PDB file of C-alpha atoms in Angstrom:
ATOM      1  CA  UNK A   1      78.679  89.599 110.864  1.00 60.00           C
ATOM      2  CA  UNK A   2      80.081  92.999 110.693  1.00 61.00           C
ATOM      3  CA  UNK A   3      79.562  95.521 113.348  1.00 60.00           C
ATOM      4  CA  UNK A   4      79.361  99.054 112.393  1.00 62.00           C
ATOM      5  CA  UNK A   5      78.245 102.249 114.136  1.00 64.00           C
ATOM      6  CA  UNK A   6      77.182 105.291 112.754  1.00 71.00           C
ATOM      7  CA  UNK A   7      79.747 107.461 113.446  1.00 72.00           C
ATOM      8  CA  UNK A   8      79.051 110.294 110.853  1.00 72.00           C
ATOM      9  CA  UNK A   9      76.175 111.924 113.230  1.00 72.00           C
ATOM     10  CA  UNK A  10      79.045 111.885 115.678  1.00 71.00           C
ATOM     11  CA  UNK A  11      81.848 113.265 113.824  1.00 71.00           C
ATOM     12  CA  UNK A  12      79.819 116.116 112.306  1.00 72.00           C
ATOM     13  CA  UNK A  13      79.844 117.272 116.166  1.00 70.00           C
ATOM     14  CA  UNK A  14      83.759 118.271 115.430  1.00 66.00           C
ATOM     15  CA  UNK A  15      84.924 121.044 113.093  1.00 62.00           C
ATOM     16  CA  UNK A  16      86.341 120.879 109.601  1.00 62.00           C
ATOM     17  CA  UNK A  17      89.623 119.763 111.170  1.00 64.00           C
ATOM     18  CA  UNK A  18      88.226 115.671 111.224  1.00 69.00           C
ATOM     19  CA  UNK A  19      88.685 115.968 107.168  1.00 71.00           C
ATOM     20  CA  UNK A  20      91.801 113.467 108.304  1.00 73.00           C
ATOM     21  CA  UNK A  21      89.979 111.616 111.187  1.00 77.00           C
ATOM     22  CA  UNK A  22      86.853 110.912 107.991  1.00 76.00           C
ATOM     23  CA  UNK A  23      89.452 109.715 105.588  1.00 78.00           C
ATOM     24  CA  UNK A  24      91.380 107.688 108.051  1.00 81.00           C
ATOM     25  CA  UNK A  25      88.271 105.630 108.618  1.00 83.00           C
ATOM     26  CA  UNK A  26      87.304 105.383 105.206  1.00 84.00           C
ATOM     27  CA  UNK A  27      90.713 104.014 104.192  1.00 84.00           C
ATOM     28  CA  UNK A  28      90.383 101.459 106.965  1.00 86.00           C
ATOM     29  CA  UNK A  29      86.880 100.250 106.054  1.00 87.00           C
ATOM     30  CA  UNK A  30      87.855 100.223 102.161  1.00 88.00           C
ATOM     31  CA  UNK A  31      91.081  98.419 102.739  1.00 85.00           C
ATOM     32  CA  UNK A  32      89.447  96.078 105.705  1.00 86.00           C
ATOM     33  CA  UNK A  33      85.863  95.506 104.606  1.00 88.00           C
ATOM     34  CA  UNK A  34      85.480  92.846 107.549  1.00 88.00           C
ATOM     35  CA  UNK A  35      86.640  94.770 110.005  1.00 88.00           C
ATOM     36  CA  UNK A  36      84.445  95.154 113.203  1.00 87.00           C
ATOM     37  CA  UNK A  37      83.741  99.050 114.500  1.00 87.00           C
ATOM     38  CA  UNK A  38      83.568 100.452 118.036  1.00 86.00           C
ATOM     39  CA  UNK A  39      82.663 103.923 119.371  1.00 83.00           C
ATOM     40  CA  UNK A  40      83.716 104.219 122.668  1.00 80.00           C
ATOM     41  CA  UNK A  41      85.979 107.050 124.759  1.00 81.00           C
ATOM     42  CA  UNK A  42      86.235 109.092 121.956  1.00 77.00           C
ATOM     43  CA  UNK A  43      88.120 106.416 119.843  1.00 83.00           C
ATOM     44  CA  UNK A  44      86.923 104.599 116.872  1.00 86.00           C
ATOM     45  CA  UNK A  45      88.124 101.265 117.778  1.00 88.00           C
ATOM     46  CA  UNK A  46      88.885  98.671 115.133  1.00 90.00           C
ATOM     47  CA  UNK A  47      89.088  94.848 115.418  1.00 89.00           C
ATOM     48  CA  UNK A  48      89.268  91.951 113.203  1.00 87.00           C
ATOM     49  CA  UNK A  49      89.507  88.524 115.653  1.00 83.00           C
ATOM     50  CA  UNK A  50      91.492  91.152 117.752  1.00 88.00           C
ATOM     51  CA  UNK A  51      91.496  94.371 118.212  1.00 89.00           C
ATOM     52  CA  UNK A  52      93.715  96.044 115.337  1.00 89.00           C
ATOM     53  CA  UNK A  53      94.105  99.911 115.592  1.00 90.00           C
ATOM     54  CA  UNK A  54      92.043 102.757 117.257  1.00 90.00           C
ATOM     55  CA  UNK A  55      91.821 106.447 116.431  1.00 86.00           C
ATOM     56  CA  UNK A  56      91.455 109.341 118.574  1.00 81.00           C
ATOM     57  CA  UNK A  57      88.663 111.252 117.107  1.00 71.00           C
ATOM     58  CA  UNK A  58      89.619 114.837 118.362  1.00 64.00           C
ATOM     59  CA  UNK A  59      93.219 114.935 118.330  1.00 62.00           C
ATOM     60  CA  UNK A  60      95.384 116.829 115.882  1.00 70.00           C
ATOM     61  CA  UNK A  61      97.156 115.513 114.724  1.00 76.00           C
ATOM     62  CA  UNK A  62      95.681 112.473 114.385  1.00 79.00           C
ATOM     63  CA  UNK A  63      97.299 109.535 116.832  1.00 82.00           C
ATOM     64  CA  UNK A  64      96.226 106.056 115.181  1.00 85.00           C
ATOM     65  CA  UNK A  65      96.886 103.267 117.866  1.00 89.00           C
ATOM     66  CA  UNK A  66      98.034  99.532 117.347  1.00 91.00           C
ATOM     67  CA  UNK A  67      97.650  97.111 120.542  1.00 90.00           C
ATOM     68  CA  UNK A  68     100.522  94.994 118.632  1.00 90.00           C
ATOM     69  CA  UNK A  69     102.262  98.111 117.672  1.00 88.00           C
ATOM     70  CA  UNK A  70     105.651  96.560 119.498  1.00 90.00           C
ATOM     71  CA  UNK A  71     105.762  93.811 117.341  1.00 90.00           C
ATOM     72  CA  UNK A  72     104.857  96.088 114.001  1.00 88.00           C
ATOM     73  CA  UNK A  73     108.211  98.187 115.217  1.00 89.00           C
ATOM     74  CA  UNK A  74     109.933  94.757 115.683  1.00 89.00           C
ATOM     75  CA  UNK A  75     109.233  94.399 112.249  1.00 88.00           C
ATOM     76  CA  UNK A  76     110.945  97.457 110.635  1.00 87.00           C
ATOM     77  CA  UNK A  77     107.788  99.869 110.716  1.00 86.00           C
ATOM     78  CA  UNK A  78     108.134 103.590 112.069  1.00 84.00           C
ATOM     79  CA  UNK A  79     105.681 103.445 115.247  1.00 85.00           C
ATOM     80  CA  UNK A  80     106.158 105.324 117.577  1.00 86.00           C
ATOM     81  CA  UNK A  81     105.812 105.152 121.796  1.00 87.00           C
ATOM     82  CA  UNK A  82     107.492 103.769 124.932  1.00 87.00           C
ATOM     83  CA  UNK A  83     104.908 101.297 126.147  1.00 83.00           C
ATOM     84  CA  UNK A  84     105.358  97.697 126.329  1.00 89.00           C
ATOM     85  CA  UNK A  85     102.787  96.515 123.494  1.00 89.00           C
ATOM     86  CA  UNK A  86     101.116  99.691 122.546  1.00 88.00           C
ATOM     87  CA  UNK A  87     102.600 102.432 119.867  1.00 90.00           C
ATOM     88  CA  UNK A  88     100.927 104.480 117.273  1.00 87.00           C
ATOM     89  CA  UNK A  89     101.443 105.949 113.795  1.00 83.00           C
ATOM     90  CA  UNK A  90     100.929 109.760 113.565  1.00 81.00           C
ATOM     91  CA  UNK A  91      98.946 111.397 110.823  1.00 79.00           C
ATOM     92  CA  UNK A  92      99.321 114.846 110.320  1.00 78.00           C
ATOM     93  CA  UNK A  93      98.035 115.420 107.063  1.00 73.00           C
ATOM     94  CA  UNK A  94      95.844 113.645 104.504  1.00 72.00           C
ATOM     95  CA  UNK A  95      99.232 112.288 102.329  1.00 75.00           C
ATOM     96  CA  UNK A  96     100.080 110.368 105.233  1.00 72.00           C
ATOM     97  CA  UNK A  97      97.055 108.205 105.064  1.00 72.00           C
ATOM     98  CA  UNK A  98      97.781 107.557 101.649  1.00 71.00           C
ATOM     99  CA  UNK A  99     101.297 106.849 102.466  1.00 71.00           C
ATOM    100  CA  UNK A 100     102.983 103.907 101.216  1.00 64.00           C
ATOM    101  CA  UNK A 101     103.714 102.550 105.086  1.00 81.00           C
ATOM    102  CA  UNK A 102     100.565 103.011 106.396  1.00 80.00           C
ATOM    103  CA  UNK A 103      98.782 100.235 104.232  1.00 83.00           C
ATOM    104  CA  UNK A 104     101.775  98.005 104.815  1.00 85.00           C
ATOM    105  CA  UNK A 105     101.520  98.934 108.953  1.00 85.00           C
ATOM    106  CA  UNK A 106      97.580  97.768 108.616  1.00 86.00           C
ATOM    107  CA  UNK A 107      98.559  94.309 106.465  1.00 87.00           C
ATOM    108  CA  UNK A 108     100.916  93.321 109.134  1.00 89.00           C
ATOM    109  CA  UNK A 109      98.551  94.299 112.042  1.00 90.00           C
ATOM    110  CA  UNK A 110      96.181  92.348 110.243  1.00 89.00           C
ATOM    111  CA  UNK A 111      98.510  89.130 110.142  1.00 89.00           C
ATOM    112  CA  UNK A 112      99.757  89.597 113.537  1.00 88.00           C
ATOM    113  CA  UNK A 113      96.001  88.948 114.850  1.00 84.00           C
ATOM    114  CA  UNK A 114      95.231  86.064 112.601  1.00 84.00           C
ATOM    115  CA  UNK A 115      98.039  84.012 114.657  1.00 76.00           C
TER     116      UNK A 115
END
């Protein structure tokens, strides 16, 4: 079953400046139905089997985590970070979620967990 919190009460907490934090999470829920939803720390946490990719609710710009983000740079995408598994894609304006990479960054994160 598919876990879900309401996270819309929360975010309305934060000024106009989540319009890219909102449409970050609805690309991820439209382009990952399944995937599983977390509210904790001030991230939205996302997992399907494992956990894929988190975003920072309040940061500008917007800092979307991947746990297996070493292995999505191993594989040609543009991640950034210095730690030894995590690294994040930055998202400073509503084109980049629409960006052709970031869809491509979330398939791969997706098949990376399913092995």
């Amino acid at each position: 079953m598919v876990e879900r919190v309401d996270v819309e009460e929360y975010l309305s907490k934060y000024s106009a400046e989540m319009a890219e934090t909102i449409e970050l999470r609805k690309f991820l829920l439209e382009t990952v139905p399944d995937l599983n939803e977390k509210l904790k720390w001030n991230y939205l946490f996302y997992e399907l089997n494992r956990p894929l990719c988190a975003i920072l609710i309040y940061q500008n710009p917007i800092n979307s985590e991947f746990p297996r983000g070493r292995e999505l740079v191993d594989n040609g995408f543009p991640l950034e970070g210095t730690g030894k598994n995590m690294h994040h894609f930055i998202i400073k304006n509503l084109g980049d979620i629409q960006a052709y990479v970031l869809p491509e960054i979330i398939k791969k994160a997706i098949e990376l967990n399913s092995n």
